[in-house]
Amino acid sequence: MATNGLTSDSFTSQVVPLSLNLEQATNLIVERARQLVNQLVEQRGHDKPPFLPGEFARLQGIKRIEKADLGETSAVLLRFHDGYVIKVNQNHHPFRQNFSCAHEIGHTLFSEPKLERYIQNIEYRTFNPQGEKEARATARERLCDAAAAELLMPESVFRKHSSALGASVHSVERLANIFRVSVQPAAIRIAEVSVEPCLALLWQPWPRNKPKGLRLAWCIGPGRHSRGKGCYIPLHTYVRPPSTLHKAYQDDRSVKSFKLFKVDNAVKRLPMESKGFGRDKTRYVISLAFPDR
Ligand SMILES: [Zn+2]
């Protein structure tokens, strides 16, 4: 996709734009991740999921992936003179480990000299130098997540599978199992690539120590990297019991409801499906809302 004179083959061009916004940077890193996926698909001779980090590691000069007790850390990338080693938290669920490893592979894409040049030129709009440093670090982490999503759930392959299953809160868990990722990244991916426009929302008990209601943690819609027109934001981001969301939180059945969303200068009522996942302290609710239904 061409954006401001940047094309997908711009890795080979000598022109470095003066500045790059986050959307352009995301396109670049996702494009590079896609090349890696294509390389793997060609090598395997098929594009059947799952796409596992170990398969990409070989292509990216990563010597091995080691499981280790890393405490709170998900994974680390170690750089040696003859290649990289990824250490991943053995205490996390294997699906979460897959995403953590793919995120670290994302960091190795940054270090490729051709991509590095562009990434150095991302614009960070902040008012103090310390803030700029932090904004830069946060942006890098987000870009690595975008790369990880493309590596584990390649857009075209994921779209094919999600279309076959239909955009529904029941498909979230099935897609997560097919692509061997956690429920949350699978839900985000549905919102990003679904043929039918769809929003994914995550609700968590709040306040943490003595929950009184469910609070919106995030809402992802199509075109998430380009905020602005057509962006849906829930009107209410805190829900007190009793509610259909609490029903979804309390038992494992999915529930249907309607929710008000702000979009441009209007408020729209969208149909929504919700389901609870995880257990005890890590229990949460995922909702999918459908602007076109
Ligand atoms: Zn990182």
GROMACS .gro file of C-alpha atoms and ligand atoms in nm:
model
  294
    1MET     CA    1   0.000   0.000   0.000
    2ALA     CA    2   0.141   0.338  -0.094
    3THR     CA    3   0.137   0.608   0.171
    4ASN     CA    4   0.309   0.943   0.123
    5GLY     CA    5   0.544   0.804  -0.136
    6LEU     CA    6   0.633   0.500   0.073
    7THR     CA    7   0.568   0.174  -0.101
    8SER     CA    8   0.597  -0.183   0.011
    9ASP     CA    9   0.928  -0.215  -0.169
   10SER     CA   10   1.062   0.101  -0.011
   11PHE     CA   11   1.307  -0.106   0.193
   12THR     CA   12   1.521  -0.107  -0.114
   13SER     CA   13   1.480   0.262  -0.190
   14GLN     CA   14   1.734   0.519  -0.078
   15VAL     CA   15   1.481   0.787   0.010
   16VAL     CA   16   1.420   0.829   0.380
   17PRO     CA   17   1.116   1.045   0.457
   18LEU     CA   18   1.171   1.331   0.699
   19SER     CA   19   0.923   1.189   0.943
   20LEU     CA   20   0.697   0.893   0.969
   21ASN     CA   21   0.374   0.881   1.163
   22LEU     CA   22   0.280   0.578   1.366
   23GLU     CA   23   0.039   0.450   1.104
   24GLN     CA   24   0.308   0.456   0.834
   25ALA     CA   25   0.554   0.288   1.070
   26THR     CA   26   0.296   0.018   1.147
   27ASN     CA   27   0.243  -0.042   0.776
   28LEU     CA   28   0.617  -0.083   0.728
   29ILE     CA   29   0.672  -0.333   1.006
   30VAL     CA   30   0.360  -0.531   0.917
   31GLU     CA   31   0.477  -0.540   0.554
   32ARG     CA   32   0.812  -0.680   0.669
   33ALA     CA   33   0.635  -0.939   0.888
   34ARG     CA   34   0.424  -1.034   0.586
   35GLN     CA   35   0.737  -1.098   0.381
   36LEU     CA   36   0.853  -1.337   0.652
   37VAL     CA   37   0.515  -1.514   0.646
   38ASN     CA   38   0.534  -1.547   0.265
   39GLN     CA   39   0.884  -1.689   0.294
   40LEU     CA   40   0.760  -1.948   0.544
   41VAL     CA   41   0.453  -2.038   0.338
   42GLU     CA   42   0.673  -2.090   0.034
   43GLN     CA   43   0.910  -2.308   0.228
   44ARG     CA   44   0.633  -2.521   0.381
   45GLY     CA   45   0.426  -2.535   0.064
   46HIS     CA   46   0.100  -2.446   0.245
   47ASP     CA   47  -0.058  -2.170   0.453
   48LYS     CA   48  -0.242  -2.378   0.710
   49PRO     CA   49  -0.239  -2.239   1.065
   50PRO     CA   50  -0.086  -2.244   1.318
   51PHE     CA   51   0.213  -2.024   1.240
   52LEU     CA   52   0.451  -2.088   1.526
   53PRO     CA   53   0.736  -1.866   1.650
   54GLY     CA   54   0.985  -2.154   1.615
   55GLU     CA   55   0.924  -2.160   1.239
   56PHE     CA   56   0.994  -1.786   1.202
   57ALA     CA   57   1.289  -1.803   1.440
   58ARG     CA   58   1.483  -2.018   1.195
   59LEU     CA   59   1.427  -1.764   0.917
   60GLN     CA   60   1.533  -1.470   1.136
   61GLY     CA   61   1.867  -1.605   1.261
   62ILE     CA   62   1.733  -1.686   1.606
   63LYS     CA   63   1.939  -1.972   1.739
   64ARG     CA   64   1.687  -2.101   1.991
   65ILE     CA   65   1.389  -2.027   2.210
   66GLU     CA   66   1.446  -2.121   2.574
   67LYS     CA   67   1.181  -2.155   2.841
   68ALA     CA   68   1.280  -1.992   3.170
   69ASP     CA   69   1.139  -1.856   3.493
   70LEU     CA   70   1.127  -1.484   3.416
   71GLY     CA   71   0.906  -1.362   3.702
   72GLU     CA   72   0.679  -1.088   3.571
   73THR     CA   73   0.853  -1.060   3.233
   74SER     CA   74   0.694  -1.230   2.932
   75ALA     CA   75   1.007  -1.275   2.721
   76VAL     CA   76   1.352  -1.129   2.653
   77LEU     CA   77   1.564  -1.109   2.341
   78LEU     CA   78   1.938  -1.170   2.382
   79ARG     CA   79   2.177  -1.068   2.108
   80PHE     CA   80   2.497  -1.270   2.057
   81HIS     CA   81   2.768  -1.232   1.794
   82ASP     CA   82   2.630  -1.533   1.606
   83GLY     CA   83   2.257  -1.469   1.642
   84TYR     CA   84   1.970  -1.415   1.882
   85VAL     CA   85   1.827  -1.622   2.168
   86ILE     CA   86   1.474  -1.568   2.296
   87LYS     CA   87   1.392  -1.654   2.655
   88VAL     CA   88   1.022  -1.695   2.724
   89ASN     CA   89   0.834  -1.721   3.053
   90GLN     CA   90   0.765  -2.091   3.113
   91ASN     CA   91   0.497  -2.007   3.370
   92HIS     CA   92   0.270  -1.847   3.111
   93HIS     CA   93   0.014  -2.039   2.905
   94PRO     CA   94   0.177  -2.186   2.589
   95PHE     CA   95  -0.050  -1.967   2.368
   96ARG     CA   96   0.065  -1.655   2.552
   97GLN     CA   97   0.425  -1.773   2.511
   98ASN     CA   98   0.367  -1.784   2.134
   99PHE     CA   99   0.269  -1.417   2.127
  100SER     CA  100   0.556  -1.317   2.357
  101CYS     CA  101   0.807  -1.491   2.128
  102ALA     CA  102   0.655  -1.340   1.814
  103HIS     CA  103   0.679  -0.996   1.979
  104GLU     CA  104   1.053  -1.053   2.034
  105ILE     CA  105   1.088  -1.160   1.671
  106GLY     CA  106   0.927  -0.821   1.596
  107HIS     CA  107   1.221  -0.657   1.777
  108THR     CA  108   1.465  -0.841   1.548
  109LEU     CA  109   1.283  -0.687   1.247
  110PHE     CA  110   1.361  -0.341   1.393
  111SER     CA  111   1.728  -0.418   1.400
  112GLU     CA  112   1.740  -0.487   1.028
  113PRO     CA  113   1.940  -0.190   0.895
  114LYS     CA  114   1.695  -0.110   0.615
  115LEU     CA  115   1.395  -0.093   0.849
  116GLU     CA  116   1.588   0.073   1.132
  117ARG     CA  117   1.645   0.383   0.918
  118TYR     CA  118   1.271   0.437   0.881
  119ILE     CA  119   1.180   0.355   1.237
  120GLN     CA  120   1.430   0.614   1.363
  121ASN     CA  121   1.226   0.876   1.182
  122ILE     CA  122   0.891   0.819   1.351
  123GLU     CA  123   0.734   1.138   1.480
  124TYR     CA  124   0.671   1.152   1.851
  125ARG     CA  125   0.458   1.443   1.957
  126THR     CA  126   0.525   1.519   2.321
  127PHE     CA  127   0.610   1.829   2.519
  128ASN     CA  128   0.914   1.716   2.712
  129PRO     CA  129   1.227   1.520   2.618
  130GLN     CA  130   1.169   1.256   2.887
  131GLY     CA  131   0.816   1.206   2.754
  132GLU     CA  132   0.953   1.163   2.404
  133LYS     CA  133   1.178   0.882   2.522
  134GLU     CA  134   0.883   0.707   2.682
  135ALA     CA  135   0.658   0.766   2.382
  136ARG     CA  136   0.928   0.616   2.160
  137ALA     CA  137   0.954   0.305   2.380
  138THR     CA  138   0.574   0.261   2.393
  139ALA     CA  139   0.548   0.304   2.016
  140ARG     CA  140   0.817   0.040   1.961
  141GLU     CA  141   0.632  -0.207   2.181
  142ARG     CA  142   0.307  -0.143   1.991
  143LEU     CA  143   0.483  -0.194   1.659
  144CYS     CA  144   0.625  -0.525   1.782
  145ASP     CA  145   0.273  -0.633   1.883
  146ALA     CA  146   0.151  -0.543   1.534
  147ALA     CA  147   0.432  -0.753   1.384
  148ALA     CA  148   0.352  -1.041   1.622
  149ALA     CA  149  -0.016  -1.036   1.522
  150GLU     CA  150   0.076  -1.054   1.152
  151LEU     CA  151   0.327  -1.337   1.210
  152LEU     CA  152   0.094  -1.558   1.417
  153MET     CA  153  -0.235  -1.458   1.251
  154PRO     CA  154  -0.145  -1.351   0.893
  155GLU     CA  155  -0.419  -1.120   0.772
  156SER     CA  156  -0.532  -1.310   0.462
  157VAL     CA  157  -0.526  -1.652   0.632
  158PHE     CA  158  -0.703  -1.525   0.944
  159ARG     CA  159  -0.971  -1.351   0.738
  160LYS     CA  160  -1.038  -1.673   0.548
  161HIS     CA  161  -1.088  -1.869   0.871
  162SER     CA  162  -1.291  -1.600   1.047
  163SER     CA  163  -1.521  -1.564   0.744
  164ALA     CA  164  -1.578  -1.939   0.743
  165LEU     CA  165  -1.673  -1.935   1.112
  166GLY     CA  166  -1.862  -1.602   1.096
  167ALA     CA  167  -1.794  -1.296   1.312
  168SER     CA  168  -1.932  -1.403   1.648
  169VAL     CA  169  -1.813  -1.412   2.006
  170HIS     CA  170  -1.815  -1.794   1.976
  171SER     CA  171  -1.560  -1.777   1.694
  172VAL     CA  172  -1.310  -1.597   1.918
  173GLU     CA  173  -1.213  -1.905   2.116
  174ARG     CA  174  -1.214  -2.131   1.811
  175LEU     CA  175  -0.985  -1.896   1.617
  176ALA     CA  176  -0.760  -1.864   1.923
  177ASN     CA  177  -0.726  -2.245   1.925
  178ILE     CA  178  -0.668  -2.272   1.550
  179PHE     CA  179  -0.394  -2.004   1.554
  180ARG     CA  180  -0.265  -2.099   1.904
  181VAL     CA  181  -0.293  -1.754   2.051
  182SER     CA  182  -0.473  -1.622   2.359
  183VAL     CA  183  -0.835  -1.511   2.341
  184GLN     CA  184  -0.756  -1.137   2.360
  185PRO     CA  185  -0.523  -1.112   2.057
  186ALA     CA  186  -0.767  -1.332   1.861
  187ALA     CA  187  -1.054  -1.092   1.944
  188ILE     CA  188  -0.844  -0.790   1.842
  189ARG     CA  189  -0.754  -0.963   1.517
  190ILE     CA  190  -1.121  -1.028   1.435
  191ALA     CA  191  -1.189  -0.654   1.476
  192GLU     CA  192  -0.890  -0.568   1.257
  193VAL     CA  193  -0.949  -0.799   0.963
  194SER     CA  194  -1.308  -0.926   0.972
  195VAL     CA  195  -1.494  -0.889   0.643
  196GLU     CA  196  -1.802  -0.774   0.833
  197PRO     CA  197  -1.712  -0.453   1.027
  198CYS     CA  198  -1.680  -0.543   1.393
  199LEU     CA  199  -1.557  -0.390   1.720
  200ALA     CA  200  -1.387  -0.588   1.996
  201LEU     CA  201  -1.415  -0.474   2.359
  202LEU     CA  202  -1.255  -0.600   2.679
  203TRP     CA  203  -1.427  -0.552   3.017
  204GLN     CA  204  -1.255  -0.611   3.351
  205PRO     CA  205  -1.378  -0.597   3.711
  206TRP     CA  206  -1.307  -0.259   3.871
  207PRO     CA  207  -1.172  -0.144   4.115
  208ARG     CA  208  -0.927  -0.433   4.117
  209ASN     CA  209  -0.921  -0.506   4.491
  210LYS     CA  210  -1.296  -0.464   4.549
  211PRO     CA  211  -1.477  -0.477   4.215
  212LYS     CA  212  -1.808  -0.296   4.201
  213GLY     CA  213  -1.862  -0.303   3.828
  214LEU     CA  214  -1.702  -0.380   3.491
  215ARG     CA  215  -1.474  -0.126   3.328
  216LEU     CA  216  -1.379  -0.102   2.961
  217ALA     CA  217  -1.007  -0.179   2.921
  218TRP     CA  218  -0.998  -0.133   2.544
  219CYS     CA  219  -1.214  -0.105   2.236
  220ILE     CA  220  -1.062  -0.191   1.900
  221GLY     CA  221  -1.233  -0.122   1.570
  222PRO     CA  222  -1.148  -0.155   1.204
  223GLY     CA  223  -0.875   0.091   1.104
  224ARG     CA  224  -0.749   0.107   1.462
  225HIS     CA  225  -0.420   0.263   1.358
  226SER     CA  226  -0.591   0.560   1.192
  227ARG     CA  227  -0.792   0.733   1.461
  228GLY     CA  228  -1.050   0.985   1.351
  229LYS     CA  229  -1.348   0.959   1.124
  230GLY     CA  230  -1.567   0.652   1.162
  231CYS     CA  231  -1.409   0.564   1.496
  232TYR     CA  232  -1.659   0.406   1.740
  233ILE     CA  233  -1.622   0.477   2.112
  234PRO     CA  234  -1.862   0.336   2.373
  235LEU     CA  235  -2.069   0.610   2.539
  236HIS     CA  236  -2.042   0.441   2.881
  237THR     CA  237  -1.720   0.274   2.985
  238TYR     CA  238  -1.825   0.155   3.332
  239VAL     CA  239  -2.114  -0.083   3.392
  240ARG     CA  240  -2.270  -0.152   3.733
  241PRO     CA  241  -2.461  -0.471   3.814
  242PRO     CA  242  -2.711  -0.600   3.732
  243SER     CA  243  -2.638  -0.600   3.359
  244THR     CA  244  -2.613  -0.841   3.066
  245LEU     CA  245  -2.234  -0.795   3.082
  246HIS     CA  246  -2.238  -0.921   3.441
  247LYS     CA  247  -2.438  -1.225   3.328
  248ALA     CA  248  -2.161  -1.299   3.078
  249TYR     CA  249  -1.904  -1.246   3.354
  250GLN     CA  250  -2.081  -1.483   3.594
  251ASP     CA  251  -2.145  -1.784   3.373
  252ASP     CA  252  -2.003  -1.926   3.055
  253ARG     CA  253  -2.298  -1.863   2.827
  254SER     CA  254  -2.277  -1.579   2.577
  255VAL     CA  255  -2.528  -1.295   2.605
  256LYS     CA  256  -2.670  -1.052   2.352
  257SER     CA  257  -2.744  -0.685   2.421
  258PHE     CA  258  -2.734  -0.337   2.267
  259LYS     CA  259  -2.483  -0.067   2.346
  260LEU     CA  260  -2.455   0.305   2.264
  261PHE     CA  261  -2.147   0.419   2.074
  262LYS     CA  262  -2.026   0.764   1.978
  263VAL     CA  263  -1.924   0.787   1.614
  264ASP     CA  264  -1.827   1.113   1.443
  265ASN     CA  265  -2.088   1.351   1.593
  266ALA     CA  266  -2.366   1.099   1.644
  267VAL     CA  267  -2.465   0.828   1.890
  268LYS     CA  268  -2.555   0.485   1.751
  269ARG     CA  269  -2.707   0.180   1.916
  270LEU     CA  270  -2.521  -0.134   1.811
  271PRO     CA  271  -2.600  -0.501   1.869
  272MET     CA  272  -2.337  -0.664   2.087
  273GLU     CA  273  -2.245  -1.021   2.189
  274SER     CA  274  -2.047  -1.084   2.509
  275LYS     CA  275  -1.882  -1.383   2.672
  276GLY     CA  276  -1.674  -1.439   2.984
  277PHE     CA  277  -1.326  -1.594   2.969
  278GLY     CA  278  -1.056  -1.688   3.219
  279ARG     CA  279  -1.126  -1.761   3.581
  280ASP     CA  280  -1.110  -1.614   3.929
  281LYS     CA  281  -0.889  -1.306   3.943
  282THR     CA  282  -0.813  -1.305   3.573
  283ARG     CA  283  -1.174  -1.341   3.459
  284TYR     CA  284  -1.285  -1.087   3.198
  285VAL     CA  285  -1.554  -1.034   2.935
  286ILE     CA  286  -1.500  -0.997   2.561
  287SER     CA  287  -1.771  -0.826   2.355
  288LEU     CA  288  -1.808  -0.794   1.981
  289ALA     CA  289  -2.027  -0.513   1.845
  290PHE     CA  290  -2.150  -0.488   1.486
  291PRO     CA  291  -2.194  -0.144   1.322
  292ASP     CA  292  -2.365  -0.285   1.010
  293ARG     CA  293  -2.626  -0.512   1.171
  294ZN      ZN  294   0.917  -0.551   2.342
   0.00000   0.00000   0.00000
